[in-house]
Tab-separated table of C-alpha atoms in Angstrom:
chain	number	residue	atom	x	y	z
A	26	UNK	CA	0.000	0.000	0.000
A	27	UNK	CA	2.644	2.149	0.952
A	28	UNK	CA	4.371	1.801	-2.456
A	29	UNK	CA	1.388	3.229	-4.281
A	30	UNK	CA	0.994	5.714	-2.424
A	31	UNK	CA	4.440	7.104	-3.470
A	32	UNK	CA	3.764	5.787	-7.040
A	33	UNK	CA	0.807	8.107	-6.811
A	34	UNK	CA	2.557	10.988	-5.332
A	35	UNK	CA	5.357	11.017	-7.959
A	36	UNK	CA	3.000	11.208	-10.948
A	37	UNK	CA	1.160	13.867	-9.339
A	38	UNK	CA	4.280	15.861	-9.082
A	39	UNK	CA	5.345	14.724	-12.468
A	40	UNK	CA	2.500	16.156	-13.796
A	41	UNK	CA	1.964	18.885	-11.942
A	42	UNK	CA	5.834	19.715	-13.183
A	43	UNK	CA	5.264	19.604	-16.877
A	44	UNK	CA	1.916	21.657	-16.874
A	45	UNK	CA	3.794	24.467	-15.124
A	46	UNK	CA	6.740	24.202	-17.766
A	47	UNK	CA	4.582	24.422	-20.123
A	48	UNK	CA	2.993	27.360	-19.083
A	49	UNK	CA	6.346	29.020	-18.921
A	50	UNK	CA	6.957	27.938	-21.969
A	51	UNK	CA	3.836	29.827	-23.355
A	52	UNK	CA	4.411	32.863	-21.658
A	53	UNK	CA	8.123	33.366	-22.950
A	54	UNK	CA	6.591	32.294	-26.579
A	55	UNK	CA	4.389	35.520	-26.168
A	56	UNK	CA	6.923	37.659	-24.758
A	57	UNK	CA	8.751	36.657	-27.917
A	58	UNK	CA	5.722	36.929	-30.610
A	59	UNK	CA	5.754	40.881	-29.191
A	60	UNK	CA	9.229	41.514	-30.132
A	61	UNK	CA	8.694	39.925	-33.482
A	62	UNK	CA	5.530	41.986	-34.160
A	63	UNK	CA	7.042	45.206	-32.948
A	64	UNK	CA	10.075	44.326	-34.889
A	65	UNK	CA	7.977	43.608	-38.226
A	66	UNK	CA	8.461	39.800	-38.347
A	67	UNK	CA	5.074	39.874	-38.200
A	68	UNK	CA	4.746	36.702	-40.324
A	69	UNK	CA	6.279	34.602	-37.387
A	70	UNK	CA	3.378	35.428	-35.126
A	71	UNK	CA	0.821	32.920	-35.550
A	72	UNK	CA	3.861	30.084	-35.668
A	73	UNK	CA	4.950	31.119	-32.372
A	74	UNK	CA	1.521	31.031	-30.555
A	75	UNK	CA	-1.140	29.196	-31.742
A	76	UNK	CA	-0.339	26.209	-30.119
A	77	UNK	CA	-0.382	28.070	-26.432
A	78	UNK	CA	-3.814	28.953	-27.506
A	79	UNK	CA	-4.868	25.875	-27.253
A	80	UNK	CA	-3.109	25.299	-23.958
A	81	UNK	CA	-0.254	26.846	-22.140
A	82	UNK	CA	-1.873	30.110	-21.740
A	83	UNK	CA	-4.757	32.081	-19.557
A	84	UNK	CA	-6.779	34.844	-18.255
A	85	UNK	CA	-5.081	38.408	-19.443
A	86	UNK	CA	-1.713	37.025	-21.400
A	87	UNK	CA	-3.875	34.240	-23.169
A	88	UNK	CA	-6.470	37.766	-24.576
A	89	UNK	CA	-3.308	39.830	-25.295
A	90	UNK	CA	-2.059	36.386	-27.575
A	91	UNK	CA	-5.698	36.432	-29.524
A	92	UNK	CA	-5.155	39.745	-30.211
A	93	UNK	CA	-1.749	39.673	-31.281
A	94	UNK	CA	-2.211	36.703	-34.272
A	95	UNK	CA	-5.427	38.589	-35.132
A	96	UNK	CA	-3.954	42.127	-35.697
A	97	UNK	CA	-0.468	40.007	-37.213
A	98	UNK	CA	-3.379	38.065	-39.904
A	99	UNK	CA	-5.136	41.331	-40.625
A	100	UNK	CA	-1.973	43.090	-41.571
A	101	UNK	CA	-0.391	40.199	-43.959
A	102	UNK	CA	-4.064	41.173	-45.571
A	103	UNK	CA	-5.939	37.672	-44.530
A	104	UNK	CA	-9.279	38.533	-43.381
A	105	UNK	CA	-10.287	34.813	-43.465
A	106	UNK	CA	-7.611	33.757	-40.907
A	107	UNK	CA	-7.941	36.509	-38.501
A	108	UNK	CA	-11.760	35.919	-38.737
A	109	UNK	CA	-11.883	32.567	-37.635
A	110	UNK	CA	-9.764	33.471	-34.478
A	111	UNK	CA	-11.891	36.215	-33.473
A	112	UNK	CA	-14.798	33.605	-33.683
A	113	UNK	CA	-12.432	32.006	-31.050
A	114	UNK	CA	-11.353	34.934	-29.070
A	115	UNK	CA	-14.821	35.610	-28.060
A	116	UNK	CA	-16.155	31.864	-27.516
A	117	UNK	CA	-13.520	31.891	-24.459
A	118	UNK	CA	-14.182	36.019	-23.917
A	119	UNK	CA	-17.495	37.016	-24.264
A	120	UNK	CA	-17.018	40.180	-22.610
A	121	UNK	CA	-14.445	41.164	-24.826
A	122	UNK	CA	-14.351	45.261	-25.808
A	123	UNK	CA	-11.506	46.454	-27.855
A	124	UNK	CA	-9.715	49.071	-26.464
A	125	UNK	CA	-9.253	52.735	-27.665
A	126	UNK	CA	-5.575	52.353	-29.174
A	127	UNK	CA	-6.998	48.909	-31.147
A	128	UNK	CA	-6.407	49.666	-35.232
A	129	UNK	CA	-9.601	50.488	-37.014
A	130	UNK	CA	-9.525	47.210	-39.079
A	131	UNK	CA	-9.464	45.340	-35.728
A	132	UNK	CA	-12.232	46.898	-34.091
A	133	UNK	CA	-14.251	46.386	-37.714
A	134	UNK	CA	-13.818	42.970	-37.585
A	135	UNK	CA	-14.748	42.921	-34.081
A	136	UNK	CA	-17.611	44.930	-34.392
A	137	UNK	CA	-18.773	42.344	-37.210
A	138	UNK	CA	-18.454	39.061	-35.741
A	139	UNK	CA	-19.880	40.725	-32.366
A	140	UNK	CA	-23.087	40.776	-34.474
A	141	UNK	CA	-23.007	37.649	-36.119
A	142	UNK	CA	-22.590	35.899	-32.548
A	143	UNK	CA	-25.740	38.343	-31.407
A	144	UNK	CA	-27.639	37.353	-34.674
A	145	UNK	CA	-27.073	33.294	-34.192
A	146	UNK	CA	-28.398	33.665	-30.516
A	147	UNK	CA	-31.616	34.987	-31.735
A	148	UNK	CA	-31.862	32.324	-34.046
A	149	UNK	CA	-30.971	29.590	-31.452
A	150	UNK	CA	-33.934	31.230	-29.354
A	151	UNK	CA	-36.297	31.087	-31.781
A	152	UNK	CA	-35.695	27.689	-33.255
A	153	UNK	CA	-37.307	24.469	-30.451
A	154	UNK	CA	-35.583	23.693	-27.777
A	155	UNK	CA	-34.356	19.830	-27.912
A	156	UNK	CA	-33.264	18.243	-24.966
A	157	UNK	CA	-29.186	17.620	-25.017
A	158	UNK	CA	-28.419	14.228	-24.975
A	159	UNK	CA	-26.529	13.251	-21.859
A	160	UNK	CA	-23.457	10.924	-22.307
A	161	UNK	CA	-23.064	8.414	-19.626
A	162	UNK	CA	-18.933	9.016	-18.381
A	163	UNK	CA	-17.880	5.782	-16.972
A	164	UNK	CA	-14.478	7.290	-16.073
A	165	UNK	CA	-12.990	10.411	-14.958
A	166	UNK	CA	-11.788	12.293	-18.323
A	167	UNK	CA	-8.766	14.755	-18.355
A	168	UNK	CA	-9.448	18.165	-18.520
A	169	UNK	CA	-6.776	18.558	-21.115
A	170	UNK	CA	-8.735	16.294	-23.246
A	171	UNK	CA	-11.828	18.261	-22.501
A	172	UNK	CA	-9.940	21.399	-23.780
A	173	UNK	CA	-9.414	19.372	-26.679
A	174	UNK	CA	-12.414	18.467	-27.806
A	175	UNK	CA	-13.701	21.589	-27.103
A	176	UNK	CA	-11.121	23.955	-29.041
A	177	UNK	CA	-11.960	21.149	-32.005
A	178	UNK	CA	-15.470	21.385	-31.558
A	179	UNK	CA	-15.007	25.121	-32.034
A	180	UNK	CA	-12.745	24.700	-35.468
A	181	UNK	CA	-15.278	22.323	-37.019
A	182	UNK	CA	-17.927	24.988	-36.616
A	183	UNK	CA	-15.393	27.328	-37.843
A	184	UNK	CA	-14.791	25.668	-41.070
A	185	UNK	CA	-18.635	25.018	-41.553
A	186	UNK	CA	-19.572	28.377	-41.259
A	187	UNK	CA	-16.511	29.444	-43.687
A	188	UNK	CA	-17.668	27.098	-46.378
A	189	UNK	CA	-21.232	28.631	-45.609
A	190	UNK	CA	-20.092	32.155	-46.233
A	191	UNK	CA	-18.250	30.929	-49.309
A	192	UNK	CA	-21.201	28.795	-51.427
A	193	UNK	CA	-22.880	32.330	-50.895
A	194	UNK	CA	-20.234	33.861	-52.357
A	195	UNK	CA	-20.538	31.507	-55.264
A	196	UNK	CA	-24.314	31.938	-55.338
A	197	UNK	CA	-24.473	35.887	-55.827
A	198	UNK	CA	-21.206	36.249	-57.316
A	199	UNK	CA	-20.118	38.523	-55.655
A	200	UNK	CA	-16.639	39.099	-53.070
A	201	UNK	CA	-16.390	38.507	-49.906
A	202	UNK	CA	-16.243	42.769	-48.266
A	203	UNK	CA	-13.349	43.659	-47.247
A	204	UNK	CA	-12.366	45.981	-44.527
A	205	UNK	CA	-11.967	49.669	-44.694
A	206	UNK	CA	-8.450	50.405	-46.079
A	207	UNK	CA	-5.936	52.716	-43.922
A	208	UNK	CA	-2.662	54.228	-44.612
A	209	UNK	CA	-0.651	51.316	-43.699
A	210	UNK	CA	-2.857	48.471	-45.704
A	211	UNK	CA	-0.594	48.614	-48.499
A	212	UNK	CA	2.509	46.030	-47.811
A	213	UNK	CA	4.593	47.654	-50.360
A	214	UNK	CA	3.809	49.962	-53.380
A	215	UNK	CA	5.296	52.191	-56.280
A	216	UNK	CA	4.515	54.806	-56.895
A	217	UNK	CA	5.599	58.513	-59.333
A	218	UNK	CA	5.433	62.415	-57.834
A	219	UNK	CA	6.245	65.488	-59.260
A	220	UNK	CA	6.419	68.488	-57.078
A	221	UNK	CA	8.973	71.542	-57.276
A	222	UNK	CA	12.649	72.464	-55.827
A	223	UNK	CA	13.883	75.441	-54.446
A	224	UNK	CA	17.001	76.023	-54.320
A	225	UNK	CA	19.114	77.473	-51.506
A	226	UNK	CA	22.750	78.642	-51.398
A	227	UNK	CA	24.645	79.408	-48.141
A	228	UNK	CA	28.281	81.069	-48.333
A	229	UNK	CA	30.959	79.854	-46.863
A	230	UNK	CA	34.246	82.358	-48.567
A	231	UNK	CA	33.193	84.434	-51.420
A	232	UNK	CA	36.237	85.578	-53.811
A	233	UNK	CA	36.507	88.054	-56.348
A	234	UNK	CA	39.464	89.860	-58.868
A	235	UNK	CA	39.159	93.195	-56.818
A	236	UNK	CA	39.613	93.363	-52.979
A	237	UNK	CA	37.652	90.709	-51.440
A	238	UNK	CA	37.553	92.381	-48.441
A	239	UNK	CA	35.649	95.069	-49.776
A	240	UNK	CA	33.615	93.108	-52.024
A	241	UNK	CA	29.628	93.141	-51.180
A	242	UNK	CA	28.484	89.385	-52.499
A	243	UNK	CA	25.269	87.564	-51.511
A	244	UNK	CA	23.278	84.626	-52.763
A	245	UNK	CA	19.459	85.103	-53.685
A	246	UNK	CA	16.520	83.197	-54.599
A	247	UNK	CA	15.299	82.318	-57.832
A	248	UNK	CA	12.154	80.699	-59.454
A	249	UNK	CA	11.661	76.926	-58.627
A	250	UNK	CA	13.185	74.480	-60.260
A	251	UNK	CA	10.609	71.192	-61.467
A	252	UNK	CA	11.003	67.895	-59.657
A	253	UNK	CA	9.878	64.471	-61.572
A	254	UNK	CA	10.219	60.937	-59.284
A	255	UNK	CA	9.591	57.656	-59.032
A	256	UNK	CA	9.043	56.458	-54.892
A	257	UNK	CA	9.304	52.636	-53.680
A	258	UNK	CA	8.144	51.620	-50.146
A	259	UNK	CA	7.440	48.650	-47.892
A	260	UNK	CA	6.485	48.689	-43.779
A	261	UNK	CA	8.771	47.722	-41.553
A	262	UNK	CA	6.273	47.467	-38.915
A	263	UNK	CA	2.913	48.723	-38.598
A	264	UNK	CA	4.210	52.283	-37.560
A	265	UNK	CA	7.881	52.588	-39.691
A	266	UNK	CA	7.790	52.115	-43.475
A	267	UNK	CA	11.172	52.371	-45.754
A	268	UNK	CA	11.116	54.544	-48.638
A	269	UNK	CA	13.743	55.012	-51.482
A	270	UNK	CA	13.501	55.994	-54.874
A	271	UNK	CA	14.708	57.844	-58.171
A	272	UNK	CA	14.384	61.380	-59.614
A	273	UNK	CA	15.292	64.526	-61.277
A	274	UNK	CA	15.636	67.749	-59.402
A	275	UNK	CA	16.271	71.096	-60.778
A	276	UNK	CA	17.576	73.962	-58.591
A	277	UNK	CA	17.898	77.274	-59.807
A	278	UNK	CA	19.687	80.578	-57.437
A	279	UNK	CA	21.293	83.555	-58.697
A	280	UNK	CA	24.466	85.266	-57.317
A	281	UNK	CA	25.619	88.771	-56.668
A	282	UNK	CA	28.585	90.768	-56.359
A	283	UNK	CA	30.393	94.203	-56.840
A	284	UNK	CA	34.247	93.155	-57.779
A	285	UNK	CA	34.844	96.929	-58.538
A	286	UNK	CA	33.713	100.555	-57.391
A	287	UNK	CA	32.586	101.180	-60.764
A	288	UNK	CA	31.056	97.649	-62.074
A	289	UNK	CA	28.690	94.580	-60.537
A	290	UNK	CA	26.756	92.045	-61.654
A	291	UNK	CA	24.211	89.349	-61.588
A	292	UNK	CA	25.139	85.519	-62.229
A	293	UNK	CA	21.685	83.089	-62.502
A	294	UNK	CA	22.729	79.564	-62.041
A	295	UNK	CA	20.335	76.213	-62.852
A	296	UNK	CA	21.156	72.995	-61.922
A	297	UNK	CA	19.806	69.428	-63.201
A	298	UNK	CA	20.595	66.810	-60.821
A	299	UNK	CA	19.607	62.912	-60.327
A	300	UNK	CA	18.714	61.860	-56.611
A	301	UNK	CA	18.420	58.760	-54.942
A	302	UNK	CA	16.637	58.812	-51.451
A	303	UNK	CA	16.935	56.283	-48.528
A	304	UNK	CA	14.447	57.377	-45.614
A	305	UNK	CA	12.373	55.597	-42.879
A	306	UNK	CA	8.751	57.451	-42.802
A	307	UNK	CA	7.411	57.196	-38.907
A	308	UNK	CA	3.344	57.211	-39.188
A	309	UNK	CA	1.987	59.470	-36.243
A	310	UNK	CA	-1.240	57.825	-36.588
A	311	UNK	CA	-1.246	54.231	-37.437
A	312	UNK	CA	-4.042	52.223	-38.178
A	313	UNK	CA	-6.361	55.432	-39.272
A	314	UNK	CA	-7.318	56.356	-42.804
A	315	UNK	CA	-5.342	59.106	-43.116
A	316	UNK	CA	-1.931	58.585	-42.392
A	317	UNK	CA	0.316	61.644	-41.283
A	318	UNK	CA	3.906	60.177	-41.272
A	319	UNK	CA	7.580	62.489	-40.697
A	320	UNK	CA	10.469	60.948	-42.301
A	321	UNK	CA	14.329	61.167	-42.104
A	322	UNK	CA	16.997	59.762	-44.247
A	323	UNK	CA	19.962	60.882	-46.622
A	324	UNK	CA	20.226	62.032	-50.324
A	325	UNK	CA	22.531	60.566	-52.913
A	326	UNK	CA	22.628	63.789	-55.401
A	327	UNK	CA	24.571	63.462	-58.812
A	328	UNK	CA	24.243	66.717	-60.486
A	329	UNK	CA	24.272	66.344	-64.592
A	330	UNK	CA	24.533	69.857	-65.917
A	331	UNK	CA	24.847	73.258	-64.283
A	332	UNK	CA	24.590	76.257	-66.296
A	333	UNK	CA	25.129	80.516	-66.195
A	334	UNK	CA	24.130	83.621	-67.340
A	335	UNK	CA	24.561	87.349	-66.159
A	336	UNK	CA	24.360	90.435	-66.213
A	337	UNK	CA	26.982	93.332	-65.622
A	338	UNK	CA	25.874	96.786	-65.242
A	339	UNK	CA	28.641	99.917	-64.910
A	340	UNK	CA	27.153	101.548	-61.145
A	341	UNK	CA	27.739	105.331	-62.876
A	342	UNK	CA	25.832	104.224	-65.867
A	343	UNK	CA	28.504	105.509	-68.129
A	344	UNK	CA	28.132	102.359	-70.204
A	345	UNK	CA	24.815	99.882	-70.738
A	346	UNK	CA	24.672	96.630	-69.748
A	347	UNK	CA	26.831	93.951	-70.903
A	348	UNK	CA	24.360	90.305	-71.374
A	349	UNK	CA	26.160	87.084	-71.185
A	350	UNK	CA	24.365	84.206	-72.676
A	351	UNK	CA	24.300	80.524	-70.696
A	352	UNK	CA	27.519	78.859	-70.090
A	353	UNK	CA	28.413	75.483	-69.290
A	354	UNK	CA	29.859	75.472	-65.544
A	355	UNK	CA	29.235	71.645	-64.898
A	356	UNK	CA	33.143	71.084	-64.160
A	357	UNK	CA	33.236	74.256	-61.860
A	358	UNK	CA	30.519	72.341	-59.447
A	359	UNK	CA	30.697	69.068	-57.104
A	360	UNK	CA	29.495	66.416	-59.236
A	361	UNK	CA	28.733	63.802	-56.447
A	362	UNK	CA	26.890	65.295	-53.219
A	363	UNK	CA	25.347	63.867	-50.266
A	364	UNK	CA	22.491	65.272	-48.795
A	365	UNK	CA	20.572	64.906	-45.277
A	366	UNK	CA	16.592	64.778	-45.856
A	367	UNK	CA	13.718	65.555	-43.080
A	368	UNK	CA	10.058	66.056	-44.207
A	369	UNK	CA	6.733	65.475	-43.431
A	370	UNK	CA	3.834	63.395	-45.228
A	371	UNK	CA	-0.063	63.050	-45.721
A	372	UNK	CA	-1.035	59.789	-47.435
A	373	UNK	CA	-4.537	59.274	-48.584
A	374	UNK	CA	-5.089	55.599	-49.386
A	375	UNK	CA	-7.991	54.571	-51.989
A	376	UNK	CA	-9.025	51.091	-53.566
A	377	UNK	CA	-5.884	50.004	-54.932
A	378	UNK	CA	-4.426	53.223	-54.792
A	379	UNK	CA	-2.526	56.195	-52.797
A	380	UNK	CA	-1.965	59.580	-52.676
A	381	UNK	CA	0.930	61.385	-51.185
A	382	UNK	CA	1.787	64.594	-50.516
A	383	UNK	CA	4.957	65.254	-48.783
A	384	UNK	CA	7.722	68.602	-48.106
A	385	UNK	CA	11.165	68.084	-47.197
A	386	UNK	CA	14.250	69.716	-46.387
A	387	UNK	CA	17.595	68.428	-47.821
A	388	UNK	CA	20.896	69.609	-46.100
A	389	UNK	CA	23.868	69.454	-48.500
A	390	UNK	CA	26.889	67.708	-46.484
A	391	UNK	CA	29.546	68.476	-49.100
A	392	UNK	CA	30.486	71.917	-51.051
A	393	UNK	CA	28.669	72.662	-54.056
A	394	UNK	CA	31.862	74.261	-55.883
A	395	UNK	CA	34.731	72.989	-56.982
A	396	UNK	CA	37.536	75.172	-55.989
A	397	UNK	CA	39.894	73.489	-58.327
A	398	UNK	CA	38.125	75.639	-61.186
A	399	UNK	CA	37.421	78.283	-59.781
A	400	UNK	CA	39.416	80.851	-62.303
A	401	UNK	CA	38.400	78.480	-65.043
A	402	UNK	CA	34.746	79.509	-65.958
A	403	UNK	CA	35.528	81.368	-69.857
A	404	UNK	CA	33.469	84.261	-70.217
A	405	UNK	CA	31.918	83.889	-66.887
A	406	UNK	CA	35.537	85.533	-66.109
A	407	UNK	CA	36.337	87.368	-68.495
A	408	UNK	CA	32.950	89.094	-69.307
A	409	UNK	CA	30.961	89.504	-65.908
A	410	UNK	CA	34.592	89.408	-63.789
A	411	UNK	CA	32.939	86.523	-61.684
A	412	UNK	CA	34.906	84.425	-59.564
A	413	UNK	CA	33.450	81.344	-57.759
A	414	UNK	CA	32.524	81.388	-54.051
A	415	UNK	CA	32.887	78.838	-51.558
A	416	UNK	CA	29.477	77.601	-50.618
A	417	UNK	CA	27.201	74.835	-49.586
A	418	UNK	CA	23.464	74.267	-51.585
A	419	UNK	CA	20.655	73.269	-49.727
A	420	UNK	CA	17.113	72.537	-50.975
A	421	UNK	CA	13.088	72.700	-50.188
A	422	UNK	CA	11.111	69.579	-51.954
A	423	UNK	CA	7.262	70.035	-52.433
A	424	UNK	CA	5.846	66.899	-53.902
A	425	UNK	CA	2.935	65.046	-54.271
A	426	UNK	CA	2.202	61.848	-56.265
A	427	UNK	CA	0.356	58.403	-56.396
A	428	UNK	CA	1.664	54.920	-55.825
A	429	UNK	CA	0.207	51.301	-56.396
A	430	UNK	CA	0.133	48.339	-54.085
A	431	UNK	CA	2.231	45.131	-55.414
């Protein structure tokens, strides 16, 4: 007698052992699923705890898990999946309310299967009332088991009522509704913008061939230069997205100076360039409509052609002005320039569609001039007496534009 009684005791403790492991277990699975979601391996998600759904997991942290698989479904873009486990969610939590920070397409399908649940009871209310049939247990079953054939009693209705909703489909012919599309619905998309550039020149040394101490020189601004792109994007999670792209830029400034007492003049300077951006946009809002983002990054600028023209005037007016027609000053400049970007976006989202617009700031890192020519600009010289500053080019970026999901 004695010996079973210790026989008993150990497989007590044996069990009692591997049901608390496996809680554990769960509960470091779901501290885990967070860091992928937040991290935008949202795709490992359901791997990591649907099994603990099942068992391994309770009360509070077993609610927090539903919602995590559902909200990691719903943003991979399958409304079937997450649907099913809401079905689930609220079998074991009736008195489940989303709460105020939940993303709109969460709360939507919330709000939907809420009703169908309210709907079925209705019908179950109406329809007779039969008498259950009452099994006869000859022997103590585990609750484990119990769990079991309760979570499969639950998929099996599952699938029924998913084939249900699917001959109707058939019948009508028409698509399942999907939910209300935000900002962030799109899991990558390309997209074109056009916008315009203003350019903006700071000076760092200015030189001339009189006295540059006493020379008066200053940068202004000129009309804005066009701006043609092509934008590529994917999330990184459901709040960061990375965007890069392509484009052409044109700046356009004009330049200033008074070499001598008697003469000055005016230099007008365009640039084309070709720009490759590498940002990460940060969404302010996620999960609504409208998505307000700010984004930061860097610039790779290439600049293809610069050209000048001017103006010198005499300051007595004892001769008229003397017009010099565009030159070439493409080796005078920095061909390759880095840029840092800041901004801030709108993005309006549509069926299969989206529309941007967006304003940025780009800081040139690098001088714009190349000092190594600087007394080798032609007639730029020799005509308007204009000598090449030292200075740096930043730029303003208005843009707007629409993209397509892929």
């Amino acid at each position: 007698m004695r010996k079973w009684i210790l026989f008993m005791t150990f497989f007590a403790s044996l069990a009692f052992s591997l049901r608390a492991q496996d809680e554990v277990g769960c509960q470091q699975l779901f501290e885990d699923a967070k860091e992928a979601y937040n991290a935008g391996m949202v795709e490992l998600v359901p791997e990591l705890l649907l099994d603990c759904l099942g068992s391994g997991l309770n009360g509070e942290t077993k609610k927090e898990a539903y919602k995590l698989v559902i909200k990691a479904y719903l943003f991979d873009y399958l409304p079937d999946e997450a649907g099913l486990l809401m079905e689930s969610m609220l079998s074991d939590f009736p008195d489940f309310q989303p709460a105020d920070s939940d993303e709109a397409d969460f709360v939507q399908l919330f709000n939907l299967k809420k009703e169908a649940r309210a709907q079925q009871v209705v019908q179950e209310e109406k329809s007779p009332e039969v008498e259950p049939e009452v099994e006869e247990q000859k022997e103590p079953v585990d609750p484990d088991e119990l769990e079991r054939r309760r979570l499969e009693r639950i998929r099996q209705e599952q699938i029924r009522q998913q084939q249900q909703a699917r001959d109707q489909q058939e019948k009508t012919g028409r698509k399942a509704s999907k939910p209300e599309r935000t900002g962030t619905d799109l899991s990558r998309y390309v997209g074109v913008s056009t916008g315009f550039g203003f350019g903006l020149p700071w000076l760092l040394e200015a030189y001339s061939l009189g006295d540059p101490n006493d020379v008066e020189s200053a940068f202004g601004l000129s009309i804005p230069g066009l701006r043609l792109g092509a934008v590529y994007a994917r999330p990184l999670t459901p709040a960061l997205e990375l965007q890069t792209g392509l484009g052409f830029l044109q700046s356009r400034f004009t330049y200033h100076s008074a070499p001598f007492e008697y003469a000055e003049y005016t230099l007008s300077e365009r640039q084309l360039s070709l720009r490759a951006p590498v940002a990460v946009a940060w969404h302010l809002n996620p999960g609504a409509k409208n998505q307000v983002y700010v984004r930061a990054g860097a610039a790779l600028n290439y600049l293809l052609s610069a050209k000048a023209d001017g103006v010198r005037s005499y300051v007595e007016g004892t001769s008229g002005d003397v017009s010099l027609d565009a030159q070439s000053i493409t080796e005078a400049r920095t061909r390759m320039n880095v840029f840092a970007e800041a901004g801030v976006g709108w993005k309006i989202p549509f069926e299969k569609t989206l529309f941007f617009v967006e304003a940025d700031y780009a800081f040139g890192l690098l001088q714009a001039n190349n000092p190594d020519a600087r007394y080798q600009t032609g007639d730029l010289l020799w005509v308007l007496y204009h000598v090449d500053p030292d200075f740096r080019l930043d730029q303003v970026i208005l843009k707007a534009g629409f993209a397509w999901n892929l």
